[in-house]
Coordinates of C-alpha atoms in Angstrom, one line a residue:
M277 CA -121.0 -36.5 -8.7
K278 CA -122.0 -39.9 -10.2
D279 CA -121.1 -41.0 -13.8
M280 CA -123.6 -39.9 -16.4
P281 CA -126.2 -40.3 -17.9
Y282 CA -128.5 -39.2 -15.1
K283 CA -131.8 -41.1 -14.8
A284 CA -134.8 -38.8 -14.5
L285 CA -138.5 -40.0 -14.0
L286 CA -141.2 -37.6 -15.4
I287 CA -144.7 -38.3 -14.0
E288 CA -147.0 -36.3 -16.3
D289 CA -150.3 -37.3 -17.9
N290 CA -150.3 -34.6 -20.6
P291 CA -148.5 -36.0 -23.7
L292 CA -147.7 -32.5 -25.0
D293 CA -145.9 -31.5 -21.8
T294 CA -144.1 -34.9 -21.8
K295 CA -142.8 -34.4 -25.3
L296 CA -141.8 -30.8 -24.4
M297 CA -139.8 -32.0 -21.4
Q298 CA -138.1 -34.7 -23.5
K299 CA -137.2 -32.1 -26.2
L300 CA -135.8 -29.6 -23.6
L301 CA -133.7 -32.3 -21.9
A302 CA -132.3 -33.3 -25.3
K303 CA -131.0 -29.8 -25.7
S304 CA -128.9 -30.1 -22.5
Q305 CA -125.3 -29.1 -23.2
G306 CA -123.7 -29.8 -19.9
M307 CA -125.4 -33.1 -18.8
V308 CA -126.8 -36.3 -20.4
F309 CA -130.1 -37.5 -19.2
E310 CA -132.0 -40.8 -19.6
M311 CA -135.7 -39.8 -19.1
K312 CA -138.4 -42.4 -18.3
C313 CA -142.0 -41.2 -18.3
A314 CA -145.1 -42.4 -16.5
N315 CA -148.6 -41.0 -17.0
T316 CA -150.1 -42.0 -13.6
L317 CA -148.9 -42.0 -10.1
T318 CA -149.2 -45.7 -9.8
A319 CA -147.0 -46.3 -12.9
G320 CA -144.5 -43.8 -11.5
L321 CA -144.3 -45.6 -8.1
N322 CA -143.9 -49.0 -9.9
H323 CA -141.0 -47.6 -11.8
L324 CA -139.4 -46.3 -8.7
S325 CA -139.7 -49.7 -7.1
E326 CA -138.1 -51.5 -10.0
S327 CA -135.5 -49.0 -11.4
A328 CA -132.8 -46.8 -10.1
T329 CA -133.7 -43.1 -10.4
D330 CA -131.7 -39.9 -9.7
I331 CA -134.5 -37.2 -9.8
I332 CA -138.3 -37.1 -10.0
I333 CA -140.2 -34.4 -12.0
L334 CA -143.8 -34.5 -10.8
D335 CA -147.1 -33.1 -12.0
L336 CA -149.3 -32.8 -8.9
N337 CA -152.6 -33.4 -10.8
L338 CA -152.7 -36.9 -12.2
P339 CA -155.6 -39.2 -13.2
D340 CA -155.1 -41.3 -10.1
S341 CA -154.0 -38.7 -7.6
K342 CA -154.6 -34.9 -7.1
G343 CA -152.9 -32.1 -5.4
F344 CA -150.7 -32.1 -2.4
D345 CA -151.4 -35.8 -1.6
T346 CA -149.5 -36.7 -4.9
Y347 CA -146.3 -35.3 -3.5
L348 CA -146.8 -36.9 -0.1
K349 CA -147.1 -40.3 -1.7
I350 CA -143.9 -39.8 -3.7
K351 CA -142.1 -38.6 -0.6
D352 CA -143.3 -41.5 1.5
H353 CA -142.2 -44.0 -1.2
S354 CA -138.8 -42.4 -2.1
P355 CA -137.8 -39.9 0.7
D356 CA -134.2 -39.7 -0.4
L357 CA -134.8 -38.7 -4.0
P358 CA -135.0 -35.0 -5.1
V359 CA -138.4 -33.9 -6.4
V360 CA -139.1 -31.0 -8.8
V361 CA -142.8 -30.0 -8.9
L362 CA -144.5 -29.1 -12.2
T363 CA -147.1 -26.4 -11.6
G364 CA -149.6 -24.2 -13.4
I365 CA -150.0 -20.5 -12.9
G366 CA -152.6 -20.8 -10.1
D367 CA -150.9 -23.4 -8.0
K368 CA -148.6 -21.1 -5.9
K369 CA -150.0 -22.1 -2.4
M370 CA -149.8 -25.8 -3.2
V371 CA -146.2 -25.4 -4.5
D372 CA -145.2 -23.4 -1.4
R373 CA -146.6 -26.2 0.7
T374 CA -144.6 -28.9 -1.2
L375 CA -141.4 -26.8 -0.8
R376 CA -142.0 -26.6 2.9
E377 CA -142.5 -30.4 3.1
G378 CA -139.2 -31.1 1.3
A379 CA -139.6 -30.6 -2.5
Q380 CA -136.3 -29.2 -3.9
D381 CA -137.8 -26.8 -6.5
Y382 CA -140.6 -26.1 -8.9
L383 CA -141.1 -25.4 -12.6
Q384 CA -144.0 -23.4 -13.9
K385 CA -145.5 -24.8 -17.1
G386 CA -145.3 -22.4 -20.0
Q387 CA -142.1 -20.8 -18.6
I388 CA -139.6 -23.7 -18.9
N389 CA -136.6 -23.6 -21.2
A390 CA -133.7 -26.0 -21.6
R391 CA -131.2 -24.0 -19.5
L392 CA -133.7 -23.5 -16.7
L393 CA -134.7 -27.2 -16.7
E394 CA -131.0 -28.3 -16.6
K395 CA -130.1 -25.9 -13.8
T396 CA -133.2 -26.8 -11.8
I397 CA -132.4 -30.5 -12.0
L398 CA -128.7 -30.0 -11.2
Y399 CA -129.3 -27.7 -8.2
S400 CA -132.1 -29.9 -6.9
M401 CA -129.9 -33.0 -6.9
A402 CA -127.0 -31.1 -5.3
R403 CA -129.2 -29.7 -2.5
K404 CA -130.8 -33.1 -1.8
K405 CA -127.3 -34.7 -1.6
F406 CA -126.2 -31.9 0.8
E407 CA -129.3 -32.5 3.0
L408 CA -128.8 -36.2 3.1
D409 CA -125.0 -35.9 3.8
L410 CA -125.7 -33.3 6.6
R411 CA -128.5 -35.6 8.0
D412 CA -126.1 -38.5 8.2
A413 CA -123.3 -36.4 9.7
N414 CA -125.8 -35.0 12.4
E415 CA -126.9 -38.5 13.2
L416 CA -123.3 -39.8 13.6
L417 CA -122.4 -36.7 15.7
E418 CA -125.4 -37.1 18.0
Q419 CA -124.6 -40.8 18.4
K420 CA -121.0 -39.9 19.5
V421 CA -122.3 -37.3 21.9
V422 CA -124.7 -39.7 23.5
E423 CA -122.0 -42.4 23.8
R424 CA -119.6 -40.0 25.4
T425 CA -122.2 -38.6 27.8
R426 CA -123.1 -42.1 28.9
E427 CA -119.4 -43.0 29.5
L428 CA -119.0 -39.8 31.6
E429 CA -122.2 -40.6 33.6
E430 CA -120.9 -44.1 34.3
T431 CA -117.5 -42.9 35.4
I432 CA -119.1 -40.3 37.7
E433 CA -121.4 -42.9 39.2
K434 CA -118.4 -45.2 39.8
L435 CA -116.4 -42.4 41.4
S436 CA -119.3 -41.5 43.6
R437 CA -119.5 -45.0 44.9
E438 CA -115.8 -45.1 45.6
I439 CA -115.9 -41.8 47.4
T440 CA -118.8 -43.1 49.6
E441 CA -116.9 -46.2 50.3
R442 CA -113.8 -44.1 51.3
K443 CA -116.0 -42.0 53.6
N444 CA -117.4 -45.1 55.2
A445 CA -113.9 -46.6 55.7
E446 CA -112.7 -43.3 57.4
K447 CA -115.7 -43.3 59.7
A448 CA -115.1 -46.9 60.7
L449 CA -111.4 -46.2 61.3
K450 CA -112.3 -43.1 63.4
K451 CA -114.7 -45.2 65.5
A452 CA -112.1 -47.9 66.0
Q453 CA -109.5 -45.3 67.0
D454 CA -111.9 -43.7 69.5
G455 CA -112.6 -47.1 71.1
L456 CA -108.9 -47.9 71.3
E457 CA -108.2 -44.6 73.1
M458 CA -111.0 -45.3 75.6
R459 CA -109.7 -48.7 76.4
I460 CA -106.1 -47.4 76.9
E461 CA -107.3 -44.6 79.2
K462 CA -109.4 -47.1 81.2
R463 CA -106.6 -49.6 81.7
T464 CA -103.8 -47.1 82.5
G465 CA -103.9 -48.0 86.2
E466 CA -103.8 -51.7 85.4
L467 CA -100.7 -51.4 83.1
K468 CA -98.5 -54.0 84.9
R469 CA -101.2 -56.6 85.2
A470 CA -102.5 -56.0 81.7
N471 CA -99.1 -55.7 80.0
A472 CA -99.8 -58.8 77.8
Q473 CA -103.2 -57.5 77.0
L474 CA -101.8 -54.1 76.1
N475 CA -99.2 -55.6 73.8
L476 CA -101.9 -57.5 72.1
Q477 CA -103.9 -54.3 71.6
L478 CA -100.8 -52.5 70.2
E479 CA -100.3 -55.4 67.8
E480 CA -103.9 -55.0 66.6
R481 CA -103.4 -51.3 66.2
Q482 CA -100.3 -51.9 64.1
M483 CA -102.2 -54.3 61.9
M484 CA -105.0 -51.7 61.4
S485 CA -102.3 -49.1 60.5
E486 CA -100.8 -51.4 57.9
A487 CA -104.3 -52.1 56.5
L488 CA -104.9 -48.3 56.3
H489 CA -101.6 -47.8 54.5
E490 CA -102.4 -50.6 52.1
S491 CA -105.9 -49.1 51.6
E492 CA -104.3 -45.7 50.8
E493 CA -101.9 -47.2 48.3
Q494 CA -104.9 -48.9 46.6
F495 CA -106.7 -45.6 46.6
R496 CA -103.8 -43.8 44.9
S497 CA -103.5 -46.6 42.3
L498 CA -107.3 -46.3 41.7
V499 CA -107.3 -42.5 41.2
A500 CA -104.2 -42.8 38.9
N501 CA -106.3 -44.9 36.5
L502 CA -109.4 -42.7 36.6
P503 CA -110.1 -40.5 33.5
G504 CA -110.4 -37.5 35.8
A505 CA -108.3 -35.8 38.5
V506 CA -109.2 -36.5 42.1
Y507 CA -108.8 -33.7 44.7
R508 CA -109.2 -32.6 48.3
F509 CA -109.5 -28.9 49.2
R510 CA -109.2 -27.6 52.8
I511 CA -112.1 -25.3 53.5
D512 CA -110.3 -22.2 54.7
D513 CA -110.0 -18.6 53.4
E514 CA -107.4 -19.6 50.8
W515 CA -109.2 -22.9 49.7
T516 CA -105.8 -24.6 50.1
L517 CA -105.4 -27.8 48.0
E518 CA -104.4 -30.7 50.1
F519 CA -104.3 -33.4 47.4
M520 CA -104.5 -33.6 43.6
S521 CA -104.0 -36.7 41.5
D522 CA -101.4 -36.8 38.7
M523 CA -104.2 -36.8 36.0
I524 CA -104.5 -33.0 36.5
E525 CA -101.2 -32.6 34.5
E526 CA -102.5 -34.6 31.6
I527 CA -105.7 -32.5 31.2
T528 CA -104.3 -29.0 32.1
G529 CA -100.5 -29.2 31.4
F530 CA -99.7 -28.1 35.0
P531 CA -98.2 -30.6 37.5
P532 CA -100.2 -31.2 40.7
S533 CA -97.3 -29.8 42.7
Y534 CA -98.1 -26.3 41.3
F535 CA -101.5 -26.3 43.1
I536 CA -100.9 -28.4 46.3
Q537 CA -100.7 -26.0 49.2
N538 CA -100.9 -23.2 46.6
R539 CA -97.1 -23.5 46.1
V540 CA -97.0 -21.9 42.7
R541 CA -100.5 -20.8 42.0
P542 CA -104.0 -21.6 43.3
Y543 CA -106.2 -23.8 41.1
R544 CA -108.8 -21.1 40.7
S545 CA -106.2 -19.0 38.8
I546 CA -106.7 -21.3 35.7
I547 CA -110.5 -21.1 35.7
H548 CA -111.8 -18.9 32.9
P549 CA -112.6 -15.4 34.3
D550 CA -116.2 -15.5 33.0
D551 CA -116.8 -18.8 34.9
I552 CA -115.2 -18.1 38.3
E553 CA -118.4 -16.7 39.8
K554 CA -120.4 -19.8 38.7
V555 CA -117.8 -22.2 40.3
E556 CA -117.7 -20.2 43.5
K557 CA -121.5 -20.3 43.7
A558 CA -121.5 -24.1 43.2
V559 CA -118.9 -24.5 46.0
R560 CA -120.9 -22.4 48.4
E561 CA -124.1 -24.3 47.7
G562 CA -122.1 -27.6 48.1
L563 CA -121.3 -26.7 51.7
D564 CA -124.9 -27.6 52.6
P565 CA -124.8 -31.1 54.1
M566 CA -127.7 -32.1 51.9
Q567 CA -126.1 -30.9 48.6
S568 CA -123.2 -32.0 46.4
I569 CA -121.2 -30.0 43.8
F570 CA -121.9 -30.6 40.1
V571 CA -120.6 -27.8 37.9
E572 CA -119.4 -27.4 34.3
Y573 CA -116.9 -24.6 33.5
R574 CA -113.9 -23.6 31.3
I575 CA -110.2 -23.4 32.2
I576 CA -107.2 -22.1 30.4
D577 CA -104.5 -24.8 30.1
A578 CA -100.7 -24.4 30.1
D579 CA -100.7 -23.8 26.3
G580 CA -103.3 -21.1 26.5
R581 CA -106.1 -23.2 25.1
I582 CA -109.6 -23.2 26.5
R583 CA -110.9 -26.5 27.8
W584 CA -114.2 -27.6 29.3
F585 CA -114.2 -29.3 32.7
L586 CA -117.0 -31.2 34.5
E587 CA -116.5 -31.2 38.3
K588 CA -118.4 -33.3 40.9
G589 CA -117.6 -33.0 44.6
Q590 CA -118.9 -33.5 48.2
A591 CA -118.1 -31.6 51.4
I592 CA -116.7 -33.6 54.4
F593 CA -118.0 -32.4 57.8
S594 CA -116.8 -32.7 61.4
P595 CA -119.0 -34.5 64.0
E596 CA -120.0 -31.0 65.1
G597 CA -121.2 -30.2 61.5
Q598 CA -118.4 -28.0 60.5
P599 CA -117.1 -28.3 56.9
L600 CA -113.5 -29.6 56.8
W601 CA -112.7 -30.7 53.3
L602 CA -114.1 -30.7 49.8
D603 CA -113.5 -34.0 48.0
G604 CA -114.2 -34.6 44.4
A605 CA -113.1 -35.2 40.8
I606 CA -112.5 -33.1 37.7
F607 CA -113.1 -34.5 34.2
D608 CA -112.1 -33.1 30.8
D609 CA -115.4 -32.6 29.0
S610 CA -113.9 -30.7 26.0
E611 CA -114.6 -33.4 23.4
R612 CA -118.3 -33.5 24.1
K613 CA -118.7 -29.7 24.3
F614 CA -116.8 -29.1 21.0
A615 CA -118.9 -31.7 19.4
E616 CA -122.1 -29.9 20.5
E617 CA -120.7 -26.6 19.2
A618 CA -119.8 -28.3 15.8
L619 CA -123.4 -29.7 15.6
Q620 CA -124.9 -26.3 16.4
K621 CA -122.7 -24.6 13.7
A622 CA -123.7 -27.2 11.1
N623 CA -127.4 -26.6 11.9
E624 CA -127.0 -22.9 11.6
E625 CA -125.3 -23.3 8.2
L626 CA -128.1 -25.5 7.0
K627 CA -130.6 -22.9 8.1
R628 CA -128.7 -20.2 6.3
L629 CA -128.4 -22.2 3.0
A630 CA -132.2 -22.8 3.1
T631 CA -132.9 -19.1 2.9
I632 CA -130.2 -17.9 0.4
D633 CA -130.5 -17.8 -3.4
E634 CA -127.4 -19.7 -4.6
L635 CA -126.8 -17.6 -7.7
T636 CA -127.4 -14.1 -6.3
Q637 CA -126.4 -14.7 -2.7
I638 CA -129.4 -12.7 -1.4
S639 CA -132.5 -14.0 0.2
N640 CA -134.5 -16.6 -1.8
R641 CA -138.3 -16.8 -2.5
R642 CA -138.9 -19.0 0.5
R643 CA -137.2 -16.5 2.9
F644 CA -139.2 -13.7 1.3
D645 CA -142.6 -15.5 1.7
E646 CA -141.8 -16.2 5.4
F647 CA -140.6 -12.6 6.0
L648 CA -143.6 -11.0 4.3
A649 CA -146.0 -13.1 6.3
N650 CA -144.4 -12.2 9.6
E651 CA -144.1 -8.5 8.7
W652 CA -147.7 -8.5 7.5
K653 CA -148.9 -9.8 10.9
R654 CA -146.7 -7.3 12.8
A655 CA -147.8 -4.3 10.7
A656 CA -151.5 -5.3 11.2
R657 CA -151.0 -5.6 14.9
K658 CA -149.2 -2.2 15.2
K659 CA -151.2 -0.5 12.4
Q660 CA -148.1 0.5 10.5
N661 CA -147.3 0.9 6.8
L662 CA -145.8 -1.9 4.8
S663 CA -144.5 -1.4 1.3
L664 CA -143.1 -3.6 -1.5
I665 CA -140.8 -2.7 -4.5
L666 CA -141.0 -5.3 -7.3
C667 CA -138.2 -5.0 -9.8
D668 CA -137.7 -6.6 -13.3
I669 CA -134.7 -6.4 -15.6
D670 CA -135.7 -4.9 -18.9
F671 CA -135.4 -7.2 -21.9
F672 CA -133.4 -9.8 -19.9
K673 CA -134.4 -12.6 -22.3
L674 CA -132.6 -10.7 -25.1
Y675 CA -129.6 -10.2 -22.8
N676 CA -129.5 -14.0 -22.2
D677 CA -130.0 -14.9 -25.8
N678 CA -127.2 -12.6 -27.1
Y679 CA -124.6 -12.7 -24.3
G680 CA -125.1 -16.2 -23.1
H681 CA -126.4 -17.7 -19.8
Q682 CA -123.1 -17.3 -18.0
A683 CA -123.1 -13.5 -18.6
G684 CA -126.8 -13.6 -17.7
D685 CA -126.0 -15.2 -14.3
Q686 CA -123.3 -12.6 -13.7
C687 CA -125.7 -9.8 -14.6
L688 CA -128.3 -11.2 -12.1
H689 CA -125.7 -11.4 -9.4
A690 CA -124.5 -7.8 -10.0
V691 CA -128.1 -6.4 -10.0
A692 CA -129.0 -8.4 -6.8
Q693 CA -126.0 -7.1 -4.9
A694 CA -126.6 -3.6 -6.1
I695 CA -130.2 -3.7 -4.9
N696 CA -129.2 -5.2 -1.5
S697 CA -126.5 -2.5 -1.1
M698 CA -129.1 0.2 -1.2
L699 CA -130.9 -1.0 1.9
R700 CA -129.8 0.9 5.0
R701 CA -132.1 -0.6 7.7
P702 CA -131.7 -4.1 9.3
A703 CA -135.5 -4.5 9.1
D704 CA -135.5 -4.3 5.2
L705 CA -135.2 -7.4 3.0
A706 CA -134.1 -7.8 -0.6
A707 CA -134.9 -11.2 -2.2
R708 CA -134.8 -12.9 -5.6
Y709 CA -138.5 -13.3 -6.5
G710 CA -137.9 -15.5 -9.5
G711 CA -136.0 -15.4 -12.8
E712 CA -135.0 -11.8 -13.4
E713 CA -137.4 -10.4 -10.8
F714 CA -136.4 -9.1 -7.4
V715 CA -138.5 -7.8 -4.5
V716 CA -137.7 -5.4 -1.6
T717 CA -139.8 -5.5 1.5
L718 CA -139.9 -2.3 3.5
P719 CA -141.6 -2.5 7.0
D720 CA -142.9 0.8 8.5
T721 CA -142.5 2.6 5.2
D722 CA -145.2 4.4 3.2
R723 CA -145.5 4.6 -0.6
E724 CA -143.6 7.8 -0.8
G725 CA -140.6 6.4 1.1
A726 CA -140.7 3.3 -1.1
F727 CA -140.8 5.4 -4.3
Q728 CA -137.7 7.4 -3.2
L729 CA -135.8 4.2 -2.5
S730 CA -136.9 2.6 -5.8
E731 CA -135.6 5.6 -7.7
K732 CA -132.2 5.2 -5.9
I733 CA -132.2 1.6 -6.9
R734 CA -133.0 2.3 -10.5
S735 CA -130.2 5.0 -10.6
K736 CA -127.7 2.5 -8.9
I737 CA -128.4 -0.1 -11.6
Q738 CA -127.8 2.5 -14.4
Q739 CA -124.5 3.5 -12.7
L740 CA -123.3 -0.1 -13.1
E741 CA -123.4 0.5 -16.9
I742 CA -123.8 -3.2 -17.7
L743 CA -123.7 -3.3 -21.5
H744 CA -127.0 -4.3 -23.2
E745 CA -126.9 -3.3 -26.9
H746 CA -130.1 -5.2 -27.6
S747 CA -132.3 -3.2 -25.3
T748 CA -134.6 -0.7 -26.9
V749 CA -134.6 1.5 -23.8
E750 CA -130.9 2.1 -23.1
K751 CA -127.5 0.6 -24.2
H752 CA -127.1 -0.8 -20.7
V753 CA -129.1 -2.8 -18.3
T754 CA -132.1 -1.0 -16.7
L755 CA -134.9 -1.8 -14.3
S756 CA -138.7 -1.4 -14.4
L757 CA -140.0 -1.0 -10.8
G758 CA -143.5 -1.2 -9.3
V759 CA -144.3 0.2 -5.8
A760 CA -147.2 -0.6 -3.6
G761 CA -147.9 0.2 0.0
I762 CA -150.6 -0.5 2.6
V763 CA -151.5 -0.6 6.3
P764 CA -152.4 -4.3 6.6
T765 CA -155.4 -5.5 8.6
K766 CA -156.1 -8.9 10.2
E767 CA -158.7 -9.6 7.4
S768 CA -156.4 -8.8 4.5
L769 CA -153.8 -11.1 2.9
P770 CA -150.2 -10.4 1.8
E771 CA -151.0 -11.6 -1.7
S772 CA -153.1 -8.4 -2.2
L773 CA -150.0 -6.2 -1.7
L774 CA -148.0 -8.4 -4.1
E775 CA -150.7 -8.2 -6.7
K776 CA -150.6 -4.4 -6.5
A777 CA -146.8 -4.2 -6.8
D778 CA -147.0 -6.6 -9.8
K779 CA -149.6 -4.4 -11.5
A780 CA -147.5 -1.3 -10.8
M781 CA -144.4 -3.0 -12.3
Y782 CA -146.2 -4.0 -15.5
E783 CA -147.6 -0.5 -15.8
A784 CA -144.0 0.8 -15.6
K785 CA -143.1 -1.5 -18.5
R786 CA -146.2 -0.4 -20.5
K787 CA -145.1 3.2 -20.1
G788 CA -141.7 2.5 -21.6
R789 CA -139.6 0.7 -19.0
N790 CA -136.6 2.1 -17.0
Q791 CA -139.0 3.9 -14.6
T792 CA -140.9 3.5 -11.4
F793 CA -144.7 3.3 -11.2
V794 CA -146.6 3.6 -7.8
F795 CA -149.9 1.8 -7.3
A796 CA -151.9 4.6 -5.8
K797 CA -155.3 2.9 -5.1

């Protein structure tokens, strides 16, 4: 975290709201802020261009810009700065849209206090920093994966060329040997007269043999310096290994002598059991003269660790078209695979953090909005019931004022976890709706079923016996709950069900709190 004070920019055209925000920030106990104010979007953009800023607090409706475009202009100008949106009571859809586009949080005018403002700014800067750090890490990781992949492709291409050259050399040698044998057979009867000529031919053959030996030594030197292990399998019932370069010991921990002629164990014995069938299928397909082998699989090395291998090979055929050998190379691809897995885990963690309320550790408002929209469509399609339970902690402001915000946070966490523990179906969802309000979404559940569950939740909270001496209902924390249920249609909107649940909850409060009221219309 940077040295304080933190530099905040408030873009707000209402002088009263501006003074209120300055007064609230001045009450901050844990942080020191230096707030600059601008009453138009143009003035705010000019300030951002000229001065360092840690966070932007933005009113969407300004004299020179209105609505969602106001946020987009700020985002385009300063995409790496956290933005907290100031909103009125009727701006929910616009606020949700800005949150989806990258705004960190929002504050509703008329419901802002010093503690909420400080926490919102702190959490927004922390989340934005996490997003930027994760973005940079992902970009670096992707770059490394691309570079490693390119190196492997270049190595494979080089090896393929060398294998092709080796095949061409073998074919040329075979042709030369066939020609030599034909000449020897033809001139057998003329041995005495052609003795000198025969000696010359033998000398030529010796030179060719020496050249072949030198070529083989060069080949061995070449494969020893490759990043992968070069092999040759004999195509028989046992898939006997004829040759394996020393690199196999570096990438598996087993010396090549273990596998050659299957002296100690066959190579297939170290292939992961779940991948043997895939490798055998690739080999079978590679016996087609028009195909080559390219397969990725896992092995278990000498230390019991799982490693990823990339194998490329080519079958060698007799003149009659019979498969004789399988030549190829094996590369250790573990680093790239593990990097891919790490990137996937990081993305999954980012997705999880985006849907969890940091304080209560249950689903957040964003997750609830998405879940309700999806369940609404599904229920409308299947003509099934969908119910909501809206919960509010009774006299929570008095609890915060008398026991402190830390105790208030602990109370919110305990209540949220208790509500979540009462859900027995994977399809149900408990979420923090905002402040001290929670919402439970119950797919395929009618009002009666929702009422029964809400009473269990209310009883569960009472059993917690969280002391609340300043409540006029009980001497411990209680809940007021509103229940609403409906069979959605394609023409109706989820907001209608939320409105009914909200009315039911406030009716429960009006009737004395610590009870459940069901919206029956």
